[in-house]
Amino acid sequence: MKMKNILIYGLMFIILFLSAGSLFSKKLTYKQVYLKKGSTGFTALPFISKWVDSKHYLQSEKNKDGKRVTYIVNAANGKKKVYSKNKTSKLDYKKNKMTNATLSPDNKFIAFTRDRNLFVKNIKSGVEQKITKDGSDKIFNGYASWIYYEEVLGRRSRYRAFWWSPDSKKIVFMRFDNNKVPNFTLVRSRGVHGEVEVTAYPKPGDPNPTVKMGVYDLKDYKLLWLDTGKEEDKYIAFPRWNPESTKLFYQELNRGQDDLKIHNVDLNTGKTNLIYQEKQEAWVEFFDDIYILKKNKGFILRSDKDGWRHLYHYSMKGKLINRITKGNWRVRIIKDVDEKNNIVYFTGFTKDSTNNHLFKVKLDGKDMKQLSKNAGYHRFKISPKYKYYIDSYSNISNPSKIELYKMNGKFKRMIADSRPIIKDLNLGKAEMLRIPAEDGVMLPAKWILPPNFDKNKKYPVLISVYGGPNSASVYNTYNRLGNYYLAGQGIITLSVDHRGSGHLGKKMVAKMHRKLGTWEMKDYISTVKWLRTKSFVDAEKIAITGGSYGGYITCMALTKGADYFTHGIALFSVTDWKLYDSIYTER
C-alpha cells in the first residue's frame, strides 16, 4: 500500500474515532487539503533559489498559464525578467547518465558520477576525464553508500560525495567499498510485475562500508589517495577546502561516536595531521558547517561540548583563539562570515527556543545583535557583499511571508505574502504553549482549538510527535493545513517536544543516551496528565501518531503508556532496534 494511501486511511481512522462535529460552514475541505483540488485558501509563494550577485536573485513561480518560470529579480525595486538558461543547458544529463552534475566554481567544467565512477567534463570542448575506473555495485566513487547518505552526509546531498576546490583545479571525493556490508532486499509493488531493490544496509554491529578519500588534479591528471590511517572501522567525512585551495581538512569519528578528530592534509604526499579532537560521554556529531577563514586566519566550529551549541574560533593548527558565543541558548547554523569586517552571521535563538532568528557578532565575540525582529521561525539567504538578506518566515498566527531587508536589519520591501485569499475562513485558534512535566521541566508545545470552541464541551485530542534525540518538531510556525482541517472536524491537534528534543541543550539530549524511549514517555505521559486537567478534553479519546521514530514512540505510547493514550497510528515504525541502521542506532 502506498504511503499516501496509508496516510489518508489513517486520517480517516482518526476522524471516525475522534470526530466531535463542528458548527461552522466555511472551512477547509478534505479535497482541498489532501487531494489538492481547488484553492487551499492561501496565496502560493514563489521559490527563491539563490542570489546571482549582490543585487539580483532567482525567483521561480507559476505564470498565468500555470507553467513554472524562473526570473532574475532586481532586489532594490523588485523588477524581474525571464532568466536565460546558462551554457550547461545543452548537456542532456539523463541521456548521458550524469548523476549529481556539479558545475566548477569557474563555470568551465562539470563533475558528475556515472555507473559509480567519477568524471569531469570540459564544457567548451566536451572532453571527459574519467577519474576512477573501479566503480561497481559494491564500489562507489563520488557517490555515497546508503548509510552515509542517510546518517552522515544527509539527504540534501542526494548521494553526492565529491567537492570542487575553490580554484576549480582539484576535486576531493569519497570512495565507498560495500563488499563486507550485508545486503537488504526491498520488494516494491510498482507496475505490473513489481520491483526488487538490493541495498547495502548495515544493521547494528554489522560491518560498515570502508571509506577512502582521493584528490584529483585536473591539470596533472593525478589521483592522490589520502593516508587516513590503518583503522577501517570508523567514519571519515566532510572534506573542506580553504578559500585559497591550498589546504584540505576532513573529519574522523570513531565507531562509538564519542571521539571526533579534524585532520589537515598535505596535498603533495597525502599525509594527514591531527589538529582538533573532541570527546563527549554521550556522543559527538560531525561539524557539518565548519567555516574556514581566508589567509590562514583559522576556522570556526559550532560545538555543543559545554552543553549548548556555540561558536569557537581556532587557528589553522587547532589552537583556541577565542570563544565567540556563550550562554544557555543555541547557535543553529553558521550562515556566512564577512571577513573584511570580521562579522559572523548565524541563526539561532537566545530567549525562546521555538523561534529562529538571524544574528551577527564580531569574530572576537563582541557586539552581538539580533537582526530579525518578528517572532517566528526565520530562514535566510544573504547576498554576496552583505548588502541584503531575504527573510522567509511564519509564526503561529501568520502564514509564511518573504521579505527583503538591508544587512543592518532595516526593512526594504515585501517580496511575497501567503495571506488567505478565501475570506472569513474559520480555522480555529492556534496557540504556543509550555506544558509542565512532573519534575517542573517546561515542554514546548502548540495546539489548535477547534472553530467555535466551547469550553463546556468535550473534545478529542490528536498528539503528533517525532521524538528522536535532538530532533525538535515544535516551532513558532504556522500550522500545517492538515491540522486545521482536523480542527475543523472538532479535534484538538497538539504537538509537543520532550526534554531531549534539543530545546533545553545537549545535557538534556544526552539523558537519552542508551535510554531510548524512557524520557520521551515520561514527558509525553506528563502531557496527557496535563490534558486531563482540562475540563474540555475527552480523556477517553486521546490519540497519538508519528512516523519513523514517531512510529516507535506511538507503539511505546500504546503499550507502556496504554493507561493514558487511547488510540494511535504508528507510521513506518522502528519496532526493533536490531533492525535499524548501524550509525543511528549505535549512536
XYZ file of C-alpha atoms in Angstrom:
587
model
C 0.000 0.000 0.000
C 1.439 3.367 -0.966
C 2.376 5.743 1.858
C -0.106 8.352 0.553
C -2.936 5.863 0.931
C -1.735 4.827 4.368
C -1.812 8.448 5.497
C -5.266 9.016 4.001
C -6.784 5.887 5.585
C -5.018 6.704 8.829
C -6.577 10.143 8.927
C -9.987 8.679 8.158
C -9.489 6.282 11.084
C -8.599 9.128 13.457
C -11.559 11.221 12.303
C -14.028 8.340 12.652
C -12.870 7.589 16.176
C -12.363 11.127 17.401
C -14.643 13.480 15.495
C -16.864 15.596 17.688
C -18.515 17.548 14.865
C -18.400 21.265 14.035
C -20.803 24.149 13.766
C -19.325 26.396 11.093
C -19.825 26.405 7.355
C -16.731 27.927 5.711
C -13.854 25.582 6.430
C -11.065 23.733 4.681
C -12.277 20.597 2.926
C -10.679 17.194 2.626
C -10.303 17.660 -1.148
C -8.535 20.993 -0.691
C -6.037 19.771 1.866
C -5.292 16.169 0.887
C -6.272 15.812 -2.767
C -5.015 19.270 -3.818
C -8.259 20.049 -5.613
C -9.199 23.714 -5.769
C -7.566 26.514 -3.838
C -6.061 25.784 -0.432
C -7.299 29.192 0.676
C -3.846 30.787 0.717
C -1.728 32.649 -1.826
C 1.041 30.488 -3.298
C 4.566 31.704 -2.592
C 7.364 31.818 -5.174
C 10.532 29.797 -4.670
C 13.718 31.841 -4.282
C 16.662 29.592 -5.071
C 19.756 31.790 -4.717
C 21.463 35.148 -5.154
C 23.041 35.581 -8.585
C 25.133 38.528 -7.426
C 24.948 41.219 -4.750
C 21.918 42.876 -6.398
C 19.922 40.094 -8.078
C 18.331 36.802 -7.063
C 16.493 33.967 -8.838
C 12.772 33.530 -8.248
C 10.641 30.697 -9.613
C 6.843 30.910 -9.847
C 3.904 29.877 -11.992
C 2.770 32.221 -14.751
C -0.806 32.796 -15.914
C -0.689 29.578 -17.951
C 0.319 27.539 -14.922
C 3.859 26.946 -16.205
C 6.769 27.428 -13.803
C 9.113 30.199 -14.911
C 12.393 31.361 -13.377
C 13.003 35.107 -13.193
C 16.038 37.169 -12.299
C 14.893 39.873 -9.880
C 16.411 43.253 -9.063
C 16.495 43.293 -5.272
C 16.228 47.065 -4.942
C 12.988 47.558 -6.890
C 11.575 44.074 -7.465
C 11.664 44.352 -11.266
C 12.075 40.977 -12.912
C 12.748 39.394 -16.278
C 12.855 35.835 -17.511
C 16.152 34.229 -16.618
C 18.003 32.754 -19.595
C 19.489 29.329 -19.011
C 23.253 29.037 -18.699
C 25.604 27.237 -21.067
C 25.254 23.896 -19.278
C 21.648 23.604 -20.517
C 22.832 21.912 -23.713
C 24.077 18.970 -21.643
C 21.494 16.208 -21.527
C 22.138 14.862 -18.030
C 19.664 11.998 -18.270
C 20.734 10.853 -21.715
C 24.394 10.903 -20.704
C 23.696 9.220 -17.340
C 25.207 12.158 -15.463
C 24.306 11.905 -11.779
C 24.810 14.877 -9.406
C 26.251 17.048 -12.184
C 28.005 19.935 -10.411
C 29.480 22.989 -12.106
C 33.023 24.049 -11.169
C 33.395 27.468 -9.471
C 34.872 28.941 -12.667
C 31.973 27.525 -14.761
C 34.370 25.743 -17.142
C 33.922 22.141 -16.030
C 31.205 19.888 -14.754
C 31.790 16.946 -12.419
C 29.389 14.026 -12.151
C 29.125 10.307 -11.440
C 28.187 7.592 -13.897
C 27.989 3.881 -13.103
C 29.557 4.633 -9.699
C 32.632 6.279 -11.222
C 33.608 9.957 -11.062
C 34.019 12.063 -14.221
C 34.926 15.627 -15.161
C 33.752 17.162 -18.443
C 35.180 20.257 -20.137
C 32.054 22.186 -21.102
C 33.647 24.011 -24.045
C 35.476 21.078 -25.655
C 33.185 18.305 -24.492
C 36.180 16.204 -23.447
C 35.610 13.907 -20.461
C 38.173 12.796 -17.902
C 37.371 9.512 -16.169
C 38.809 9.889 -12.692
C 38.049 6.386 -11.368
C 37.626 3.053 -13.117
C 36.641 0.511 -10.449
C 33.026 1.582 -9.881
C 30.614 -1.336 -9.486
C 27.605 -2.471 -7.485
C 29.959 -2.697 -4.496
C 32.459 0.141 -5.111
C 31.083 3.704 -5.206
C 33.305 6.635 -6.246
C 31.940 10.116 -5.511
C 28.531 8.562 -4.843
C 27.602 7.870 -1.224
C 26.825 4.462 0.168
C 23.298 4.453 1.580
C 24.324 4.600 5.255
C 26.483 7.694 4.666
C 23.732 9.348 2.644
C 21.157 8.685 5.354
C 23.146 9.318 8.542
C 26.279 11.364 7.713
C 26.145 13.500 4.565
C 22.379 13.878 4.786
C 19.564 13.539 2.302
C 20.221 17.001 0.888
C 23.457 15.614 -0.545
C 21.417 13.438 -2.935
C 24.262 10.928 -2.617
C 26.868 13.395 -3.941
C 30.234 12.693 -2.317
C 32.650 14.947 -4.236
C 33.641 18.591 -3.791
C 35.359 21.098 -6.086
C 38.296 23.151 -4.843
C 37.519 26.906 -4.961
C 40.078 27.426 -7.755
C 38.430 24.661 -9.869
C 41.740 22.809 -10.244
C 41.087 19.849 -7.969
C 38.286 17.602 -6.741
C 38.188 15.715 -3.461
C 35.884 12.696 -3.330
C 34.960 9.739 -1.139
C 35.228 6.104 -2.220
C 32.971 3.523 -0.567
C 33.700 -0.198 -0.502
C 30.496 -2.130 0.358
C 31.881 -5.631 -0.091
C 31.582 -6.551 3.593
C 28.246 -4.807 4.166
C 25.227 -7.169 4.354
C 22.544 -6.611 1.743
C 18.916 -5.815 2.440
C 16.223 -6.665 -0.104
C 13.235 -4.420 -0.749
C 10.272 -5.670 -2.762
C 8.020 -3.000 -4.236
C 4.601 -3.388 -5.839
C 5.100 -0.757 -8.543
C 3.941 -1.563 -12.045
C 2.596 -4.859 -13.314
C 5.470 -7.053 -12.166
C 6.808 -5.116 -9.204
C 10.413 -4.195 -8.415
C 13.210 -5.658 -6.318
C 15.926 -3.422 -4.891
C 19.000 -4.786 -3.134
C 20.865 -2.259 -0.982
C 23.958 -2.498 1.215
C 22.340 -1.813 4.580
C 24.409 -2.317 7.775
C 22.413 -3.124 10.913
C 23.823 -2.599 14.440
C 27.113 -4.487 14.781
C 27.403 -5.212 11.054
C 30.446 -4.169 9.004
C 30.096 -0.641 7.646
C 31.433 0.415 4.236
C 35.180 1.044 4.143
C 35.862 4.636 3.084
C 38.833 6.272 1.382
C 39.350 9.860 0.210
C 41.032 10.884 -3.013
C 42.114 14.205 -4.512
C 42.234 14.505 -8.295
C 44.320 17.202 -10.032
C 42.673 18.196 -13.333
C 45.836 19.723 -14.754
C 48.284 16.925 -13.979
C 45.711 14.093 -14.268
C 46.967 12.756 -10.930
C 44.929 10.979 -8.274
C 46.261 11.232 -4.708
C 44.824 8.937 -2.037
C 44.854 10.358 1.484
C 46.536 8.466 4.306
C 43.600 8.255 6.726
C 45.153 5.558 8.924
C 45.009 1.770 9.110
C 41.868 1.571 11.252
C 38.966 0.901 8.891
C 36.082 0.585 11.373
C 35.470 4.327 11.689
C 33.751 7.146 9.833
C 35.505 9.770 7.719
C 33.613 12.581 6.041
C 33.158 16.285 5.341
C 36.328 17.213 3.455
C 36.664 21.006 3.317
C 38.953 23.246 1.250
C 40.397 26.502 2.487
C 39.415 29.502 0.297
C 42.817 29.545 -1.411
C 42.587 25.831 -2.360
C 45.980 25.210 -0.733
C 44.753 23.272 2.297
C 42.294 20.465 2.829
C 40.657 19.267 6.048
C 38.499 16.261 6.857
C 36.818 14.795 9.935
C 37.130 11.371 11.537
C 34.729 9.805 14.032
C 35.256 6.524 15.866
C 32.590 3.842 15.600
C 31.496 4.512 19.175
C 30.810 8.100 18.024
C 32.224 9.753 21.137
C 35.622 10.828 19.790
C 35.823 13.229 16.825
C 39.015 14.416 15.152
C 39.809 17.021 12.489
C 42.854 16.443 10.293
C 44.598 18.631 7.755
C 46.157 17.150 4.620
C 49.496 17.537 2.874
C 48.317 17.843 -0.744
C 51.702 16.723 -2.041
C 52.014 13.465 -0.121
C 48.528 12.677 1.177
C 49.836 12.551 4.752
C 47.457 13.840 7.423
C 47.928 15.657 10.718
C 45.571 15.854 13.721
C 44.668 19.455 14.625
C 41.500 19.131 16.742
C 39.898 16.471 18.931
C 36.607 16.469 20.853
C 35.274 13.742 23.149
C 31.909 13.545 24.899
C 30.458 10.992 27.323
C 27.253 10.515 25.308
C 28.106 11.171 21.669
C 29.643 13.838 19.471
C 28.402 14.762 15.990
C 30.201 15.793 12.800
C 30.718 19.512 12.240
C 28.674 19.836 9.063
C 29.094 23.628 8.740
C 32.721 24.205 9.741
C 33.814 27.582 8.297
C 37.422 28.010 7.132
C 38.652 31.616 7.028
C 40.862 33.201 4.378
C 44.556 33.972 4.694
C 45.204 31.250 7.296
C 43.133 33.031 9.938
C 41.784 29.731 11.213
C 38.375 28.102 11.292
C 35.070 28.439 13.164
C 33.391 25.450 14.825
C 29.836 25.121 16.123
C 30.241 22.755 19.071
C 27.917 21.672 21.915
C 30.747 20.455 24.156
C 29.707 22.758 27.031
C 26.040 21.719 26.875
C 24.863 24.318 24.356
C 25.887 24.640 20.721
C 28.141 27.687 20.325
C 30.829 29.190 18.085
C 34.568 28.820 18.662
C 37.462 30.328 16.679
C 40.557 28.137 16.229
C 43.858 28.672 14.463
C 44.827 26.529 11.483
C 46.871 24.406 13.890
C 43.859 23.816 16.144
C 44.716 26.255 18.949
C 41.723 28.026 20.511
C 41.878 31.736 19.675
C 38.632 32.708 21.399
C 35.095 31.641 22.157
C 32.679 33.702 20.046
C 29.297 32.956 21.700
C 28.169 31.519 25.026
C 25.103 31.156 27.232
C 22.083 28.894 27.755
C 20.910 29.217 24.173
C 21.756 27.695 20.838
C 23.503 28.611 17.587
C 21.735 26.645 14.844
C 23.693 27.414 11.652
C 26.707 29.475 10.603
C 25.216 31.401 7.668
C 28.219 33.423 6.499
C 31.289 35.359 7.601
C 32.098 38.894 6.456
C 35.855 38.501 6.753
C 36.611 42.067 5.704
C 34.754 43.397 8.733
C 35.235 40.316 10.982
C 31.494 39.701 11.362
C 29.928 36.260 11.786
C 26.284 35.802 10.733
C 24.431 32.906 12.305
C 20.923 31.712 13.105
C 19.592 30.522 16.437
C 17.673 31.662 19.474
C 18.538 33.391 22.729
C 15.221 33.551 24.626
C 12.562 31.322 23.072
C 13.772 28.025 21.612
C 10.767 27.773 19.279
C 11.942 30.844 17.340
C 14.828 31.127 14.884
C 16.487 34.482 14.200
C 19.425 35.985 12.330
C 22.266 37.347 14.458
C 25.585 38.991 13.829
C 28.606 39.054 16.116
C 32.212 40.157 15.854
C 34.797 37.430 15.442
C 36.136 38.349 18.879
C 32.690 37.769 20.407
C 31.751 41.415 20.868
C 28.731 43.426 19.676
C 26.274 40.561 19.154
C 22.977 41.782 17.695
C 19.723 40.127 16.627
C 18.790 41.358 13.137
C 15.370 39.743 12.541
C 12.635 41.190 14.756
C 9.289 39.487 14.169
C 8.528 36.456 16.318
C 8.645 33.199 14.366
C 10.907 30.709 12.664
C 13.005 32.508 10.028
C 15.141 31.211 7.156
C 17.631 33.475 5.412
C 19.544 33.955 2.189
C 22.354 36.518 2.485
C 23.515 38.353 -0.652
C 27.152 38.493 -1.733
C 28.984 41.526 -0.314
C 26.449 41.597 2.536
C 24.106 44.228 1.161
C 20.766 42.425 1.658
C 19.198 39.339 3.135
C 15.972 37.580 2.173
C 13.869 36.523 5.154
C 11.274 33.735 4.781
C 9.247 33.161 7.923
C 5.931 32.414 9.576
C 4.622 32.252 13.123
C 1.731 30.663 14.963
C -0.652 33.455 13.924
C 0.574 34.383 10.440
C 1.225 32.242 7.335
C 4.534 32.493 5.503
C 5.973 35.751 4.193
C 9.099 36.528 2.209
C 10.680 39.920 2.890
C 13.814 41.770 1.831
C 15.993 43.569 4.374
C 19.157 45.587 4.305
C 22.000 43.908 6.137
C 21.541 46.157 9.167
C 18.049 44.712 9.683
C 16.137 47.604 8.103
C 13.036 46.522 6.145
C 13.317 47.113 2.396
C 10.204 45.588 0.792
C 7.745 42.711 0.825
C 8.526 40.027 -1.755
C 5.531 37.737 -1.201
C 2.820 37.024 1.361
C 0.761 33.825 1.541
C -2.178 35.688 3.074
C -5.584 33.956 2.934
C -7.491 34.525 -0.309
C -10.697 32.949 0.982
C -12.485 35.480 3.178
C -13.883 34.510 6.578
C -12.109 31.170 6.609
C -12.770 29.735 10.071
C -9.708 27.724 11.034
C -9.726 27.627 14.818
C -7.392 29.186 17.383
C -3.695 28.248 17.334
C -1.531 28.873 20.400
C 2.034 28.293 21.589
C 2.236 26.542 24.966
C 4.624 25.296 27.645
C 3.418 22.127 29.324
C 4.894 21.261 32.745
C 6.467 17.842 33.185
C 6.099 16.241 36.604
C 9.548 17.460 37.709
C 8.876 21.025 36.553
C 10.626 20.963 33.158
C 8.578 23.076 30.748
C 7.908 21.264 27.461
C 7.405 23.322 24.258
C 4.046 22.656 22.600
C 1.413 24.152 20.328
C -2.188 23.296 19.645
C -5.219 24.296 17.614
C -8.561 24.611 19.342
C -11.500 23.847 17.020
C -13.520 26.686 15.488
C -16.390 27.855 17.673
C -14.566 26.337 20.623
C -16.823 25.756 23.634
C -15.063 25.023 26.921
C -18.206 23.305 28.163
C -17.881 20.593 25.530
C -15.596 17.566 25.473
C -13.072 17.431 22.630
C -10.824 14.568 21.490
C -7.097 15.273 21.160
C -4.632 14.112 18.493
C -0.980 14.411 19.566
C 1.608 14.446 16.759
C 5.192 13.555 17.668
C 8.570 12.692 16.216
C 10.525 12.328 19.426
C 14.060 11.489 18.279
C 17.129 12.765 20.162
C 17.910 16.385 19.308
C 15.048 16.430 16.788
C 12.622 19.157 17.797
C 9.348 19.492 15.917
C 7.637 22.317 17.842
C 8.482 25.708 16.388
C 6.734 29.052 16.253
C 5.480 28.447 12.724
C 2.113 28.468 11.010
C 0.413 25.109 11.337
C 0.035 22.629 8.504
C -3.317 22.832 6.750
C -3.991 19.217 7.713
C -4.029 20.236 11.375
C -6.530 22.996 10.642
C -8.663 20.517 8.722
C -8.740 18.165 11.725
C -9.568 21.098 13.986
C -12.489 21.742 11.663
C -13.690 18.215 12.434
C -13.787 19.054 16.139
C -10.397 17.592 17.096
C -7.787 19.429 19.168
C -4.444 18.890 17.443
C -1.378 19.119 19.681
C 2.370 18.932 19.024
C 4.799 18.620 21.929
C 8.554 18.122 22.328
C 10.182 16.220 25.195
C 13.205 17.385 27.181
C 15.698 15.621 24.909
C 14.484 17.242 21.690
C 17.143 19.997 21.723
C 15.193 22.922 23.188
C 16.988 22.546 26.520
C 20.540 21.928 25.344
C 22.840 18.936 24.893
C 22.827 17.970 28.587
C 19.139 17.176 28.343
C 19.591 15.463 24.969
C 22.362 13.301 26.447
C 19.918 11.894 29.010
C 18.590 9.749 26.139
C 21.947 8.012 25.648
C 21.322 4.235 25.873
C 17.838 5.010 27.272
C 15.694 5.497 24.169
C 12.008 5.588 24.980
C 12.452 6.370 28.685
C 12.422 10.160 28.957
C 10.195 10.551 25.932
C 7.430 8.507 27.519
C 7.782 10.242 30.891
C 7.264 13.630 29.226
C 4.502 12.515 26.868
C 2.636 10.880 29.748
C 3.040 14.138 31.690
C 1.433 15.837 28.704
C -1.611 13.551 28.881
C -1.890 14.106 32.619
C -1.893 17.857 31.958
C -4.559 17.448 29.269
C -6.751 15.532 31.699
C -6.857 18.601 33.961
C -8.659 20.492 31.194
C -12.420 20.253 31.537
C -12.885 20.388 27.756
C -10.627 17.377 26.980
C -12.226 13.974 26.420
C -9.898 11.654 28.346
C -11.381 8.650 26.529
C -10.208 9.988 23.163
C -6.534 10.941 23.386
C -4.706 9.696 20.286
C -1.051 9.834 19.235
C 0.592 9.500 15.825
C 4.024 9.782 14.269
C 6.309 8.278 11.661
C 9.740 6.614 11.851
C 10.961 7.469 15.376
C 7.478 8.906 15.906
C 6.090 5.489 14.986
C 8.329 3.926 17.627
C 7.024 6.463 20.170
C 3.438 5.731 19.153
C 3.983 1.995 19.729
C 5.511 2.780 23.139
C 2.552 5.033 23.976
C 0.036 2.300 23.172
C 1.886 -0.268 25.307
C 3.922 1.309 28.084
C 1.620 4.328 28.075
C -1.634 2.451 27.484
C -3.164 3.856 30.667
C -3.028 7.309 29.102
C -3.223 7.019 25.306
C -6.421 5.548 23.897
C -5.790 5.469 20.135
C -2.853 5.795 17.759
C -1.439 5.318 14.291
C 2.223 4.284 14.090
C 3.669 5.000 10.643
C 6.810 3.247 9.276
C 7.810 2.462 12.861
C 11.131 1.357 14.283
C 9.821 -1.557 16.345
C 13.085 -3.433 16.904
C 16.405 -1.592 17.167
C 18.251 -4.669 15.900
C 16.624 -3.987 12.531
C 17.531 -0.309 12.125
C 20.769 1.039 10.647
C 24.150 0.896 12.354
C 25.144 4.572 12.651
C 21.924 5.925 14.140
C 21.254 3.003 16.459
C 24.812 2.688 17.769
C 24.991 6.420 18.399
